[in-house]
Short mmCIF file of C-alpha atoms in Angstrom, two decimals:
data_model
loop_
_atom_site.label_atom_id
_atom_site.label_comp_id
_atom_site.label_asym_id
_atom_site.label_seq_id
_atom_site.Cartn_x
_atom_site.Cartn_y
_atom_site.Cartn_z
CA UNK A 177 0.00 0.00 0.00
CA UNK A 178 1.07 3.53 -0.71
CA UNK A 179 0.06 6.89 0.71
CA UNK A 180 -2.18 9.29 -1.12
CA UNK A 181 -2.82 12.85 0.09
CA UNK A 182 -6.27 14.14 -0.82
CA UNK A 183 -8.27 17.22 0.07
CA UNK A 184 -10.68 16.94 3.01
CA UNK A 185 -13.68 17.67 0.77
CA UNK A 186 -12.81 14.61 -1.34
CA UNK A 187 -12.47 12.18 1.56
CA UNK A 188 -15.04 9.38 1.74
CA UNK A 189 -16.21 7.24 4.64
CA UNK A 190 -14.28 3.97 4.84
CA UNK A 191 -10.92 5.43 3.87
CA UNK A 192 -8.09 4.42 6.23
CA UNK A 193 -5.41 6.83 7.46
CA UNK A 194 -1.92 5.98 6.22
CA UNK A 195 -0.37 7.98 9.09
CA UNK A 196 -1.52 9.90 12.15
CA UNK A 197 -3.66 12.92 11.33
CA UNK A 198 -2.75 16.20 13.01
CA UNK A 199 -4.45 19.57 13.19
CA UNK A 200 -2.43 21.80 10.87
CA UNK A 201 -2.44 24.72 13.32
CA UNK A 202 -2.24 23.18 16.81
CA UNK A 203 -0.50 20.00 15.55
CA UNK A 204 -2.52 17.91 18.02
CA UNK A 205 -3.11 14.32 16.98
CA UNK A 206 -6.74 13.94 15.89
CA UNK A 207 -6.74 10.32 14.72
CA UNK A 208 -4.04 7.66 14.86
CA UNK A 209 -2.56 5.82 11.90
CA UNK A 210 -4.82 3.06 10.47
CA UNK A 211 -7.97 4.75 11.79
CA UNK A 212 -10.88 4.16 9.40
CA UNK A 213 -12.77 7.38 8.80
CA UNK A 214 -16.54 7.38 9.28
CA UNK A 215 -19.08 9.92 8.05
CA UNK A 216 -19.16 11.38 11.56
CA UNK A 217 -15.36 11.67 11.58
CA UNK A 218 -15.39 13.58 8.31
CA UNK A 219 -18.15 15.89 9.51
CA UNK A 220 -16.22 16.49 12.75
CA UNK A 221 -13.08 17.41 10.81
CA UNK A 222 -14.94 19.83 8.59
CA UNK A 223 -16.65 21.57 11.50
CA UNK A 224 -14.08 21.56 14.28
CA UNK A 225 -10.53 21.09 13.01
CA UNK A 226 -8.06 22.88 10.79
CA UNK A 227 -7.22 20.13 8.34
CA UNK A 228 -6.88 20.50 4.58
CA UNK A 229 -5.11 17.31 3.51
CA UNK A 230 -5.76 13.74 4.58
CA UNK A 231 -3.20 10.90 4.17
CA UNK A 232 -5.04 7.74 3.17
CA UNK A 233 -3.91 4.35 1.95
CA UNK A 234 -4.05 3.46 -1.70
CA UNK A 235 -3.67 -0.05 -3.03
CA UNK A 236 -3.12 1.03 -6.63
CA UNK A 237 0.26 0.08 -8.00
CA UNK A 238 -0.12 2.93 -10.47
CA UNK A 239 0.18 5.47 -7.68
CA UNK A 240 3.40 6.48 -6.02
CA UNK A 241 5.00 3.76 -3.94
CA UNK A 242 7.72 6.16 -2.73
CA UNK A 243 10.93 4.24 -3.40
CA UNK A 244 12.99 7.35 -2.65
CA UNK A 245 14.99 7.60 0.55
CA UNK A 246 15.14 11.35 0.39
CA UNK A 247 13.62 12.35 3.72
CA UNK A 248 16.09 14.89 5.00
CA UNK A 249 15.45 13.69 8.52
CA UNK A 250 16.98 10.36 7.52
CA UNK A 251 20.28 11.96 6.55
CA UNK A 252 21.64 11.76 10.08
CA UNK A 253 24.81 13.71 9.44
CA UNK A 254 22.83 16.57 7.89
CA UNK A 255 19.90 17.11 10.23
CA UNK A 256 20.52 15.23 13.47
CA UNK A 257 19.09 17.97 15.63
CA UNK A 258 16.17 20.36 15.52
CA UNK A 259 18.24 22.84 13.59
CA UNK A 260 21.77 23.37 12.33
CA UNK A 261 24.16 26.23 12.88
CA UNK A 262 24.06 27.11 9.19
CA UNK A 263 22.45 26.06 5.95
CA UNK A 264 24.47 23.05 4.74
CA UNK A 265 24.61 24.20 1.11
CA UNK A 266 27.41 21.84 0.16
CA UNK A 267 25.71 18.84 1.71
CA UNK A 268 22.32 19.75 0.28
CA UNK A 269 23.77 20.21 -3.19
CA UNK A 270 25.76 16.98 -2.99
CA UNK A 271 23.00 14.76 -1.69
CA UNK A 272 19.83 16.28 -2.99
CA UNK A 273 20.16 17.34 -6.60
CA UNK A 274 18.84 14.93 -9.16
CA UNK A 275 20.74 16.62 -11.98
CA UNK A 276 23.99 18.58 -11.83
CA UNK A 277 23.86 22.18 -12.98
CA UNK A 278 26.57 21.37 -15.51
CA UNK A 279 24.33 18.70 -17.03
CA UNK A 280 21.40 21.11 -17.13
CA UNK A 281 23.46 23.83 -18.82
CA UNK A 282 24.77 21.39 -21.41
CA UNK A 283 21.20 20.27 -22.01
CA UNK A 284 20.08 23.85 -22.62
CA UNK A 285 22.90 24.31 -25.15
CA UNK A 286 21.79 21.13 -26.91
CA UNK A 287 18.18 22.31 -26.99
CA UNK A 288 19.24 25.69 -28.36
CA UNK A 289 21.20 23.90 -31.08
CA UNK A 290 18.38 21.64 -32.23
CA UNK A 291 15.85 24.46 -32.02
CA UNK A 292 18.10 26.44 -34.36
CA UNK A 293 18.30 23.45 -36.70
CA UNK A 294 14.52 23.14 -36.71
CA UNK A 295 14.08 26.85 -37.36
CA UNK A 296 16.50 26.92 -40.27
CA UNK A 297 15.88 23.57 -41.94
CA UNK A 298 12.68 22.15 -40.49
CA UNK A 299 14.54 19.17 -39.02
CA UNK A 300 16.65 18.28 -35.99
CA UNK A 301 19.61 15.95 -35.59
CA UNK A 302 17.61 13.36 -33.73
CA UNK A 303 20.62 11.34 -32.55
CA UNK A 304 21.90 14.30 -30.55
CA UNK A 305 18.49 14.65 -28.90
CA UNK A 306 18.47 10.93 -28.09
CA UNK A 307 21.96 11.17 -26.62
CA UNK A 308 21.02 14.13 -24.45
CA UNK A 309 17.85 12.40 -23.25
CA UNK A 310 19.79 9.24 -22.45
CA UNK A 311 22.40 11.24 -20.51
CA UNK A 312 19.68 12.86 -18.41
CA UNK A 313 18.02 9.51 -17.73
CA UNK A 314 21.32 7.81 -16.85
CA UNK A 315 22.33 10.53 -14.40
CA UNK A 316 18.87 10.59 -12.86
CA UNK A 317 18.80 6.81 -12.44
CA UNK A 318 22.25 6.69 -10.83
CA UNK A 319 21.44 9.44 -8.33
CA UNK A 320 17.74 8.77 -7.91
CA UNK A 321 17.61 7.22 -4.44
CA UNK A 322 19.59 9.99 -2.77
CA UNK A 323 17.76 12.84 -4.45
CA UNK A 324 15.43 15.28 -2.78
CA UNK A 325 15.57 18.42 -4.87
CA UNK A 326 14.64 18.82 -8.49
CA UNK A 327 16.70 21.82 -9.60
CA UNK A 328 15.00 23.88 -12.26
CA UNK A 329 16.85 26.35 -14.41
CA UNK A 330 16.28 30.05 -13.89
CA UNK A 331 15.94 32.17 -16.98
CA UNK A 332 18.45 34.87 -17.84
CA UNK A 333 15.95 36.54 -20.15
CA UNK A 334 12.68 35.88 -21.91
CA UNK A 335 14.40 34.57 -25.04
CA UNK A 336 15.86 31.69 -23.01
CA UNK A 337 12.38 30.49 -22.08
CA UNK A 338 11.83 27.76 -24.66
CA UNK A 339 15.33 26.30 -24.16
CA UNK A 340 15.28 26.23 -20.35
CA UNK A 341 11.60 25.25 -20.29
CA UNK A 342 12.27 22.25 -22.54
CA UNK A 343 15.02 21.03 -20.21
CA UNK A 344 12.95 21.67 -17.08
CA UNK A 345 10.02 19.74 -18.52
CA UNK A 346 12.28 16.86 -19.56
CA UNK A 347 14.01 16.60 -16.18
CA UNK A 348 10.75 16.84 -14.26
CA UNK A 349 9.17 14.23 -16.55
CA UNK A 350 12.08 11.85 -15.96
CA UNK A 351 11.77 12.27 -12.22
CA UNK A 352 8.02 11.59 -12.30
CA UNK A 353 8.52 8.58 -14.58
CA UNK A 354 11.05 7.09 -12.16
CA UNK A 355 8.50 7.36 -9.37
CA UNK A 356 5.77 5.74 -11.45
CA UNK A 357 8.25 2.93 -12.18
CA UNK A 358 8.15 3.13 -15.95
CA UNK A 359 10.44 0.77 -17.82
CA UNK A 360 13.96 2.26 -18.30
CA UNK A 361 13.64 2.16 -22.08
CA UNK A 362 10.26 3.88 -21.84
CA UNK A 363 11.82 6.63 -19.72
CA UNK A 364 14.45 7.19 -22.41
CA UNK A 365 11.74 7.52 -25.04
CA UNK A 366 9.82 9.86 -22.77
CA UNK A 367 12.91 12.04 -22.33
CA UNK A 368 13.19 12.50 -26.10
CA UNK A 369 9.55 13.47 -26.47
CA UNK A 370 9.77 15.85 -23.51
CA UNK A 371 12.90 17.56 -24.84
CA UNK A 372 11.13 18.03 -28.18
CA UNK A 373 7.70 18.89 -26.80
CA UNK A 374 7.93 22.59 -27.74
CA UNK A 375 10.06 22.32 -30.87
CA UNK A 376 7.05 23.40 -32.95
CA UNK A 377 7.31 26.88 -31.43
CA UNK A 378 10.14 27.65 -33.85
CA UNK A 379 7.40 28.23 -36.41
CA UNK A 380 5.69 30.84 -34.23
CA UNK A 381 7.04 34.43 -34.51
CA UNK A 382 8.87 35.56 -31.36
CA UNK A 383 6.88 38.77 -31.24
CA UNK A 384 3.80 36.62 -30.67
CA UNK A 385 5.40 34.12 -28.27
CA UNK A 386 6.87 36.89 -26.12
CA UNK A 387 4.18 39.52 -26.59
CA UNK A 388 3.69 41.51 -23.33
CA UNK A 389 -0.01 41.91 -24.07
CA UNK A 390 -3.25 40.03 -24.55
CA UNK A 391 -3.11 38.00 -27.76
CA UNK A 392 -5.74 38.16 -30.46
CA UNK A 393 -7.89 35.12 -31.24
CA UNK A 394 -5.88 34.60 -34.42
CA UNK A 395 -2.59 34.67 -32.51
CA UNK A 396 -3.87 32.24 -29.90
CA UNK A 397 -5.03 29.90 -32.67
CA UNK A 398 -1.56 30.08 -34.22
CA UNK A 399 0.22 29.28 -30.94
CA UNK A 400 -2.11 26.32 -30.43
CA UNK A 401 -0.77 24.82 -33.64
CA UNK A 402 2.72 24.38 -32.21
CA UNK A 403 2.10 20.74 -31.13
CA UNK A 404 1.20 19.88 -34.74
CA UNK A 405 4.23 21.77 -36.04
CA UNK A 406 6.36 19.89 -33.52
CA UNK A 407 4.96 16.55 -34.66
CA UNK A 408 5.81 17.42 -38.26
CA UNK A 409 9.36 18.47 -37.40
CA UNK A 410 9.97 15.31 -35.36
CA UNK A 411 8.47 13.09 -38.06
CA UNK A 412 10.50 14.78 -40.79
CA UNK A 413 13.59 14.30 -38.62
CA UNK A 414 13.09 10.54 -38.72
CA UNK A 415 11.11 9.92 -35.52
CA UNK A 416 8.70 7.06 -36.19
CA UNK A 417 8.08 5.85 -32.63
CA UNK A 418 4.54 6.91 -31.68
CA UNK A 419 5.44 6.93 -27.98
CA UNK A 420 7.95 9.73 -28.68
CA UNK A 421 5.62 11.64 -30.98
CA UNK A 422 2.62 11.57 -28.64
CA UNK A 423 3.94 13.88 -25.88
CA UNK A 424 4.92 16.36 -28.60
CA UNK A 425 1.36 16.46 -29.95
CA UNK A 426 -0.59 15.75 -26.74
CA UNK A 427 1.14 17.67 -23.93
CA UNK A 428 -1.59 20.35 -23.99
CA UNK A 429 -4.49 17.88 -24.14
CA UNK A 430 -6.67 17.61 -21.00
CA UNK A 431 -8.56 14.65 -19.60
CA UNK A 432 -11.88 16.49 -19.87
CA UNK A 433 -11.38 17.28 -23.56
CA UNK A 434 -10.73 21.01 -23.10
CA UNK A 435 -7.13 20.89 -24.30
CA UNK A 436 -5.60 21.30 -27.74
CA UNK A 437 -4.88 20.77 -30.60
CA UNK A 438 -7.20 17.76 -31.04
CA UNK A 439 -9.46 18.00 -27.95
CA UNK A 440 -8.56 14.47 -26.90
CA UNK A 441 -9.91 13.21 -23.61
CA UNK A 442 -9.41 10.44 -21.06
CA UNK A 443 -7.70 7.31 -22.33
CA UNK A 444 -7.08 8.93 -25.70
CA UNK A 445 -4.15 10.72 -24.05
CA UNK A 446 -1.01 8.61 -23.56
CA UNK A 447 0.87 8.23 -20.27
CA UNK A 448 3.97 9.99 -21.68
CA UNK A 449 1.73 12.91 -22.63
CA UNK A 450 0.12 13.00 -19.19
CA UNK A 451 3.50 13.11 -17.48
CA UNK A 452 4.87 15.76 -19.83
CA UNK A 453 1.66 17.75 -19.48
CA UNK A 454 1.92 18.00 -15.69
CA UNK A 455 5.62 18.91 -15.88
CA UNK A 456 4.84 21.53 -18.53
CA UNK A 457 2.10 23.17 -16.46
CA UNK A 458 4.20 23.37 -13.29
CA UNK A 459 7.23 24.91 -14.99
CA UNK A 460 5.11 27.31 -17.04
CA UNK A 461 3.27 28.55 -13.95
CA UNK A 462 6.44 29.15 -11.93
CA UNK A 463 8.42 30.88 -14.69
CA UNK A 464 8.34 34.61 -15.43
CA UNK A 465 6.96 35.54 -18.83
CA UNK A 466 6.74 38.90 -20.61
CA UNK A 467 2.98 38.99 -20.10
CA UNK A 468 2.78 37.87 -16.45
CA UNK A 469 4.72 37.35 -13.26
CA UNK A 470 5.37 33.79 -12.11
CA UNK A 471 3.10 32.09 -9.60
CA UNK A 472 4.75 31.21 -6.31
CA UNK A 473 5.32 27.45 -5.97
CA UNK A 474 2.44 27.02 -3.51
CA UNK A 475 -0.09 28.73 -5.76
CA UNK A 476 1.17 26.77 -8.76
CA UNK A 477 0.78 23.50 -6.89
CA UNK A 478 -2.68 24.53 -5.69
CA UNK A 479 -3.80 25.18 -9.27
CA UNK A 480 -2.44 21.82 -10.38
CA UNK A 481 -4.14 19.99 -7.51
CA UNK A 482 -7.41 21.72 -8.40
CA UNK A 483 -7.17 20.21 -11.89
CA UNK A 484 -6.07 16.78 -10.64
CA UNK A 485 -8.37 14.05 -11.92
CA UNK A 486 -10.25 16.55 -14.06
CA UNK A 487 -7.77 17.97 -16.52
CA UNK A 488 -4.53 16.40 -15.26
CA UNK A 489 -3.72 12.78 -14.47
CA UNK A 490 -4.24 12.20 -10.74
CA UNK A 491 -1.48 9.64 -10.28
CA UNK A 492 1.05 11.94 -11.97
CA UNK A 493 -0.06 14.88 -9.83
CA UNK A 494 0.35 12.68 -6.74
CA UNK A 495 3.93 12.03 -7.84
CA UNK A 496 4.48 15.77 -8.14
CA UNK A 497 3.00 16.36 -4.68
CA UNK A 498 5.21 13.68 -3.12
CA UNK A 499 8.23 15.16 -4.89
CA UNK A 500 7.72 18.89 -4.46
CA UNK A 501 5.21 18.95 -1.60
CA UNK A 502 2.31 21.25 -0.81
CA UNK A 503 4.91 23.88 0.06
CA UNK A 504 7.48 23.49 -2.73
CA UNK A 505 11.06 24.71 -2.25
CA UNK A 506 11.08 28.49 -2.39
CA UNK A 507 7.67 28.98 -0.75
CA UNK A 508 7.75 31.78 1.88
CA UNK A 509 5.81 30.83 5.01
CA UNK A 510 4.94 32.00 8.50
CA UNK A 511 5.30 29.28 11.11
CA UNK A 512 2.93 28.69 14.01
CA UNK A 513 5.36 30.40 16.42
CA UNK A 514 5.42 33.56 14.28
CA UNK A 515 8.77 32.85 12.63
CA UNK A 516 9.27 33.65 8.97
CA UNK A 517 10.83 30.88 6.91
CA UNK A 518 11.25 29.59 3.40
CA UNK A 519 10.70 25.96 2.38
CA UNK A 520 13.95 24.42 1.16
CA UNK A 521 13.12 20.72 0.90
CA UNK A 522 9.86 18.76 0.72
CA UNK A 523 9.30 15.86 3.09
CA UNK A 524 8.10 12.76 1.31
CA UNK A 525 5.06 11.43 3.11
CA UNK A 526 4.62 14.75 4.95
CA UNK A 527 3.73 17.24 2.20
CA UNK A 528 2.36 19.77 4.72
CA UNK A 529 5.55 19.69 6.83
CA UNK A 530 8.57 20.77 4.75
CA UNK A 531 12.12 21.41 5.84
CA UNK A 532 12.47 25.18 6.17
CA UNK A 533 15.19 27.79 6.55
CA UNK A 534 14.48 30.36 9.27
CA UNK A 535 14.57 33.94 7.96
CA UNK A 536 13.42 35.84 11.07
CA UNK A 537 12.42 34.60 14.50
CA UNK A 538 12.41 35.44 18.19
CA UNK A 539 12.98 31.88 19.32
CA UNK A 540 14.81 30.06 16.52
CA UNK A 541 18.23 30.89 15.16
CA UNK A 542 18.10 32.87 11.91
CA UNK A 543 19.60 30.82 9.09
CA UNK A 544 18.97 27.52 10.85
CA UNK A 545 17.29 24.57 9.17
CA UNK A 546 14.18 23.08 10.78
CA UNK A 547 12.56 19.80 9.76
CA UNK A 548 8.90 20.44 10.57
CA UNK A 549 8.04 16.74 10.35
CA UNK A 550 10.10 16.24 13.52
CA UNK A 551 8.59 19.12 15.48
CA UNK A 552 5.29 18.38 17.24
CA UNK A 553 4.89 22.01 18.35
CA UNK A 554 5.76 23.74 15.09
CA UNK A 555 4.08 23.85 11.69
CA UNK A 556 3.16 26.11 8.80
CA UNK A 557 0.58 28.73 9.75
CA UNK A 558 0.16 30.47 6.39
CA UNK A 559 1.76 31.39 3.09
CA UNK A 560 3.39 34.82 2.95
CA UNK A 561 3.19 37.28 0.10
CA UNK A 562 6.46 38.37 -1.47
CA UNK A 563 6.07 41.79 0.17
CA UNK A 564 5.55 40.25 3.62
CA UNK A 565 8.54 37.97 3.11
CA UNK A 566 10.79 40.86 2.04
CA UNK A 567 9.67 42.91 5.04
CA UNK A 568 10.62 40.04 7.35
CA UNK A 569 14.02 39.66 5.69
CA UNK A 570 14.75 43.35 6.22
CA UNK A 571 13.96 43.35 9.94
#
């Protein structure tokens, strides 16, 4: 059995708790692990307790079985105590990154190269894309069990978006595929499709892609053709494997049929496409664009969870939740003791209790690292706005 975190409003009588359930404000234990929830229990929670997420058992092998050993609390030489004297950047970077920054930068250069090829000649050197995808998969597989952070590239400017976004989507897709336990050869094919998922954008004028304004209906219709353009470029480049082509054409399709370009729904959308689609949405939401500011990680995750099971594949979203958490790295928060902190690592199995770095506090040492899953008297009280967070940093 695995653990599945679901919203309180979606809980049904008969579901069994996969771990003890705590009030998210007082942190008091409400029900013990293995307690079977009744209708009265659910009504009690809704009326009397501050609980948003419920950990229940799932028996589906298709959901996350959490093979990762990336709980920071289990790295004894990193977080033995309640907090450390300083942020262990070197240790965090060594133990927690799934992909090295050097690998990511080389991947961006490779994407930029094949995007240029596609723009100039309508084709890409597919072997170089395969090699880059295989390199990403190999590195991810070797370092998978000791990984906790999924580093995503930050953009230098708007023109870098498609290159960095393609790499971010590919690396996130690989990570999700490893959790779902896809076959290694399938993950390699997925990596190729994910790297190429936006290649069709080379046929869209940059002044439309990067327009800092509301697009016209005609411009939106043109942008929505990029999956078809991408399919054509990949096909003309010699890609015949449908499993590689599908995430290129289907990554914007939605389970309820509201996606594009073909309005596919449900089982018509392949698993590679579902994985790539979730990765694409998360990176797009959290990246600055000329026409909007990025969503903070918490808001982005909330939007994705809202669409889980409706537009986005629920099992893939559950993988993302277990990986990034309800409070993804970078989320500014106020703790229940009034401290200001920022989430630095998600706790697998405890998505509401991340590892945080203290920014300002009267009781905790500023700069210290606190694993909230180990603290029975401390939790997240609320998300802070950027302005509130900056004010706290300047105190």
